[in-house]
Amino acid sequence: MPELPEVEAVRAGLARHLTGRRVERVEVLDARPLRRQVGGAQAFAEELTGRTVTAAVRRGKRMWLPLDDGRALSAHLGMSGQLLVRGTAPAEADDVPAAGDAHGADGGASRADAERHLADADAPAVDLTATRAPSLVRDLSQRPRHLRVRLRLSTLAGDPGDAVLLDLVDQRMLGGLHLTDLVPTDDGAPGGEGSPEPLLPADATGLARDLLDTDLDRAAVLARIRSSRRAVKTILMDQGVVSGVGNIYADEGLWAARLHGLRPGAEVGPRVAARLLAETASVMERALAVGGTSFDALYVDADGAPGYFARSLAVYGRAGQPCRRCGALLRREVIAARSHTSCPRCQTRPRLRRR
């Protein structure tokens, strides 16, 4: 499931392409992604038509588009949801980071690596999404497979054509859209990245601030971690404690902090807990700088471009491979029904107490 860096990459694209545009028509090809909409597909179309998008905002993995009537279009990408924009002027694509730059000196693949692999007919079939240059959605079919909802928006000066579209494409049907009221934040600070307004969706009031939010109360987060007997990985992924962290960045942050995910929060010292938050934030910032982590064509931004961080992952998805720090073979286990990959040497597994 997309985590904070991937959702932020989408949000930034939506802000760039959609702010100031009016929704002129709503097409609902499949009503299932609107299952949370009061009144169903008809109410969704009627209430959204004519509204103007004023911003694109994100808190953790949650994203919403504030509208000129004081409400918002809330979006959840689920496992395979994509919000794709067509018909606007394309952003300038950055060069793919070279090995040793954004990928680090830990064996990250460069564009040259990808081109050599693709030219080799006998090379093993592996996913190279994370090393390919962006493939803009403007080159794709106007009626993509798994298209569920389409919004037709007003054009602005500089648009290359006479139609601007926002498509919800979702293969597994776990994402969705719905209109929601905006309510004041409890602390009076901005609701999330992308807007200074102290507002957030009414159904997101229980969502904590994320590690890249300058208004996050880190002392309160540390106190909650250290007052719990739950596994520290479980706490880190609790969206009511700190939002935006899923399985990928939890594993990466724990590895960077040299902390095993099974260790109870109450047994983590204050400096180690602070280091965990700092390292997890750092890895998400590095991932965001290259568009997030894309494992396949389902994980793309609003322009249809993948992120490049997959080749920089230290532990996630690398069970059985050498630790990039000490060389020990990484191990995979299950914590609270979620996989956890760690280094047996760098991340000492705690001895669990018998009940």
XYZ file of C-alpha atoms in Angstrom:
355
model
C 0.000 0.000 0.000
C 1.350 3.491 -0.797
C 2.844 5.173 2.249
C 3.642 8.816 2.988
C 6.288 9.401 0.251
C 4.155 7.807 -2.465
C 0.993 9.674 -1.437
C 2.927 12.937 -1.156
C 4.244 12.478 -4.700
C 0.643 12.148 -5.898
C -0.516 15.130 -3.800
C 2.184 17.400 -5.160
C 1.188 16.507 -8.717
C -2.492 17.124 -8.039
C -1.698 20.494 -6.460
C 0.359 21.486 -9.489
C -2.198 20.352 -12.068
C -5.602 20.900 -10.472
C -5.538 23.964 -8.199
C -7.919 26.617 -9.544
C -9.804 24.294 -11.885
C -13.570 23.828 -11.862
C -15.155 20.380 -12.085
C -17.325 20.522 -15.207
C -18.490 16.934 -15.439
C -18.339 13.745 -13.388
C -18.419 10.296 -14.989
C -18.951 7.308 -12.710
C -18.085 4.143 -14.603
C -18.117 1.970 -11.482
C -19.815 3.116 -8.280
C -17.929 0.793 -5.932
C -15.109 3.303 -5.185
C -17.840 5.683 -3.979
C -19.074 3.288 -1.285
C -18.380 5.870 1.451
C -20.305 8.621 -0.323
C -23.550 9.629 1.373
C -26.260 9.429 -1.299
C -24.180 7.285 -3.624
C -22.922 8.025 -7.120
C -25.710 10.428 -8.031
C -25.100 12.646 -5.010
C -21.346 12.507 -5.655
C -21.752 13.753 -9.219
C -24.346 16.413 -8.397
C -22.506 17.862 -5.410
C -19.072 17.869 -7.074
C -20.061 19.354 -10.443
C -19.381 23.086 -10.557
C -17.001 23.092 -7.585
C -13.467 24.521 -7.867
C -10.389 22.795 -6.448
C -8.520 25.206 -4.157
C -5.603 23.018 -2.989
C -4.356 19.458 -2.508
C -3.586 18.457 1.089
C -2.106 15.384 2.785
C -1.706 14.096 6.315
C 0.080 10.751 6.567
C -1.382 8.535 3.838
C -4.640 10.502 3.696
C -5.197 13.048 0.921
C -7.967 15.523 0.120
C -8.796 18.307 -2.337
C -10.439 21.300 -0.613
C -13.265 22.830 -2.662
C -14.639 26.353 -2.932
C -17.798 25.445 -0.978
C -15.852 24.611 2.185
C -16.019 20.850 1.714
C -13.376 18.515 0.277
C -12.977 15.619 -2.115
C -11.311 12.938 0.014
C -9.191 10.287 -1.676
C -7.779 6.965 -0.481
C -5.510 5.054 -2.862
C -5.854 1.672 -1.150
C -3.604 -1.050 -2.565
C -3.738 -0.133 -6.257
C -5.526 3.194 -6.657
C -4.116 5.806 -9.013
C -5.172 9.428 -9.515
C -3.958 10.329 -12.990
C -4.114 13.756 -14.632
C -4.388 14.235 -18.402
C -4.441 17.289 -20.614
C -2.266 19.716 -18.659
C 1.214 20.944 -19.509
C 3.675 18.256 -18.402
C 6.153 18.957 -15.649
C 9.808 18.791 -16.543
C 11.037 15.287 -15.765
C 14.107 15.208 -13.557
C 17.023 13.050 -14.579
C 17.037 9.576 -13.134
C 19.427 9.611 -10.130
C 22.726 7.936 -10.820
C 24.099 5.173 -8.629
C 25.833 6.738 -5.643
C 23.571 9.805 -5.690
C 19.976 9.451 -4.472
C 20.402 5.706 -4.491
C 23.490 5.917 -2.313
C 26.687 3.933 -2.627
C 25.000 0.709 -1.599
C 24.505 -0.849 -5.004
C 21.482 1.148 -6.154
C 20.745 0.752 -9.844
C 21.258 3.574 -12.331
C 19.587 4.159 -15.694
C 22.628 2.581 -17.372
C 22.136 -0.560 -15.272
C 18.525 -0.747 -16.391
C 19.388 -0.215 -20.055
C 22.036 -2.951 -19.952
C 19.563 -5.331 -18.340
C 16.807 -4.562 -20.836
C 19.212 -5.134 -23.727
C 20.107 -8.609 -22.450
C 17.579 -11.162 -23.738
C 18.908 -13.804 -21.342
C 18.690 -11.646 -18.223
C 16.360 -12.911 -15.480
C 12.888 -11.372 -15.431
C 12.919 -8.854 -12.594
C 10.964 -5.672 -12.031
C 12.902 -2.592 -13.113
C 10.113 -0.076 -12.609
C 12.197 1.801 -10.065
C 15.087 2.355 -12.506
C 13.170 3.350 -15.627
C 12.693 6.919 -16.752
C 9.210 8.332 -16.095
C 6.495 7.132 -18.465
C 3.960 9.971 -18.497
C 0.296 9.109 -18.417
C -0.255 11.426 -21.376
C 1.142 8.687 -23.576
C -1.364 6.116 -22.287
C -4.829 5.184 -23.517
C -7.589 7.733 -22.975
C -9.719 4.920 -21.578
C -7.318 2.973 -19.357
C -8.224 -0.418 -18.029
C -9.730 -0.287 -14.522
C -10.944 3.299 -14.983
C -13.611 3.802 -12.284
C -14.323 7.540 -11.995
C -13.421 10.428 -14.303
C -13.646 14.151 -13.587
C -13.567 16.622 -16.472
C -12.139 19.952 -15.339
C -11.860 23.434 -16.776
C -8.831 24.369 -18.857
C -6.349 27.118 -18.039
C -3.933 29.160 -20.109
C -1.041 26.995 -21.261
C -2.993 23.736 -21.437
C -2.133 21.903 -24.669
C -5.686 20.734 -25.379
C -9.329 21.426 -24.682
C -9.874 18.788 -21.991
C -8.331 18.235 -18.561
C -9.168 14.943 -16.883
C -8.645 13.448 -13.441
C -9.015 9.664 -13.513
C -9.393 7.262 -10.624
C -7.924 3.994 -11.872
C -8.083 1.102 -9.415
C -7.475 -2.547 -10.237
C -8.255 -4.057 -6.835
C -11.072 -1.686 -5.902
C -9.756 -0.943 -2.403
C -9.352 2.794 -2.894
C -12.096 5.345 -3.118
C -13.415 8.900 -3.308
C -16.062 10.725 -1.293
C -17.112 14.246 -0.422
C -16.693 15.245 3.192
C -16.994 18.247 5.484
C -13.858 19.933 6.781
C -13.565 20.580 10.511
C -11.064 22.573 12.614
C -7.910 20.834 13.831
C -7.671 20.259 17.577
C -4.412 22.186 17.907
C -5.223 25.060 15.551
C -2.278 24.178 13.273
C -2.605 23.457 9.532
C -4.436 20.240 8.742
C -1.645 18.857 6.602
C 0.922 19.408 3.873
C -0.345 21.620 1.067
C -2.492 24.192 2.854
C -2.107 26.625 5.783
C -5.769 26.173 6.717
C -6.335 24.529 10.151
C -8.852 22.106 8.673
C -9.041 18.385 7.998
C -11.754 15.934 6.877
C -14.396 15.202 9.513
C -13.679 11.476 9.228
C -9.921 11.947 9.742
C -9.916 13.588 13.166
C -8.384 10.489 14.754
C -5.456 10.528 12.331
C -2.223 11.630 13.994
C 0.237 14.032 12.421
C 3.081 12.478 10.443
C 6.844 12.522 10.885
C 7.360 15.164 8.172
C 4.823 17.523 9.752
C 6.545 20.442 11.477
C 3.597 20.669 13.891
C 4.043 17.098 15.147
C 4.436 16.922 18.933
C 7.424 14.580 18.989
C 7.635 14.559 22.764
C 4.076 13.238 22.935
C 4.849 10.561 20.346
C 7.934 9.465 22.290
C 5.886 9.291 25.475
C 3.289 7.078 23.799
C 5.965 4.755 22.429
C 7.658 4.370 25.804
C 4.402 3.848 27.715
C 3.310 0.846 25.640
C 4.143 -2.854 25.912
C 3.313 -3.383 22.265
C 6.037 -4.214 19.732
C 7.711 -0.990 18.668
C 7.025 -1.719 14.990
C 3.321 -2.037 15.742
C 3.379 1.313 17.549
C 5.276 2.972 14.709
C 2.599 1.824 12.251
C -0.303 2.924 14.462
C -1.851 5.826 12.534
C -3.282 7.205 15.768
C 0.232 7.607 17.209
C 2.048 8.874 14.138
C 0.651 8.648 10.613
C 2.181 7.838 7.246
C 4.371 4.869 8.212
C 3.545 1.482 6.726
C 5.458 -1.772 6.439
C 8.136 -0.475 4.066
C 9.324 2.546 6.016
C 8.813 0.902 9.403
C 11.305 -1.808 8.446
C 13.684 0.739 6.937
C 13.506 3.071 9.933
C 14.022 0.264 12.428
C 17.058 -0.995 10.514
C 18.533 2.509 10.349
C 17.972 2.902 14.108
C 19.442 -0.583 14.809
C 16.265 -1.596 16.616
C 14.334 -4.864 16.277
C 10.633 -4.422 15.620
C 9.604 -6.882 18.340
C 11.116 -4.861 21.178
C 8.343 -3.523 23.451
C 8.032 0.241 23.359
C 8.406 0.425 27.144
C 11.878 -1.144 26.814
C 13.134 1.422 24.299
C 15.225 4.170 25.869
C 14.426 7.834 25.173
C 17.465 8.421 22.956
C 16.846 5.244 20.954
C 13.165 6.116 20.516
C 14.108 9.596 19.329
C 16.633 8.088 16.938
C 13.950 5.773 15.553
C 11.661 8.695 14.727
C 14.508 10.692 13.209
C 15.779 7.796 11.077
C 12.289 6.890 9.857
C 11.649 10.510 8.894
C 15.021 10.634 7.150
C 14.384 7.552 5.043
C 10.964 8.882 4.012
C 12.520 12.211 3.006
C 15.078 10.396 0.862
C 12.334 8.289 -0.706
C 10.213 11.358 -1.384
C 13.145 13.057 -3.126
C 13.009 10.349 -5.827
C 9.232 9.944 -5.994
C 8.790 7.161 -3.435
C 9.011 3.395 -3.808
C 7.558 1.749 -6.922
C 7.583 -2.031 -7.181
C 5.352 -2.258 -10.248
C 3.279 -0.129 -12.605
C 0.533 0.315 -9.970
C 2.598 2.756 -7.896
C 2.858 5.993 -9.872
C 2.342 9.703 -9.295
C -0.296 11.949 -10.889
C 1.769 12.087 -14.094
C 2.017 8.298 -14.286
C 5.699 8.256 -13.314
C 7.190 5.702 -10.880
C 9.387 6.453 -7.887
C 13.019 5.317 -7.776
C 13.612 4.378 -4.147
C 13.132 0.613 -4.473
C 16.811 0.103 -5.319
C 17.849 1.919 -2.125
C 15.856 -0.211 0.309
C 18.112 -1.657 2.979
C 15.890 -4.448 4.321
C 12.311 -4.399 3.032
C 11.835 -7.208 0.508
C 15.473 -8.347 0.921
C 15.111 -11.340 3.274
C 17.927 -13.836 2.671
C 20.218 -11.185 1.199
C 23.257 -9.645 2.936
C 22.779 -6.715 5.267
C 24.154 -3.603 3.575
C 25.835 -2.634 6.855
C 27.392 -5.814 8.261
C 26.865 -8.542 5.664
C 24.752 -10.894 7.809
C 21.836 -12.526 6.002
C 18.598 -10.675 6.620
C 15.728 -12.567 8.247
C 11.982 -12.314 7.796
C 9.408 -12.975 10.517
C 5.856 -11.915 11.336
C 4.886 -9.240 13.871
C 1.167 -8.697 14.469
C 0.293 -10.322 11.128
C 2.756 -8.098 9.214
C 6.065 -9.221 7.757
C 9.222 -7.819 9.347
C 12.673 -8.054 7.786
C 15.664 -7.314 9.966
C 19.354 -7.997 10.457
C 20.108 -10.590 13.168
C 23.413 -8.888 13.920
C 22.539 -5.170 13.739
C 19.069 -5.505 15.250
C 19.211 -7.725 18.312
C 15.990 -9.679 18.739
C 14.599 -9.230 22.277
C 13.892 -12.170 24.517
C 10.142 -12.213 24.916
C 8.802 -12.751 28.419
C 6.742 -15.842 29.098
C 3.254 -15.167 30.372
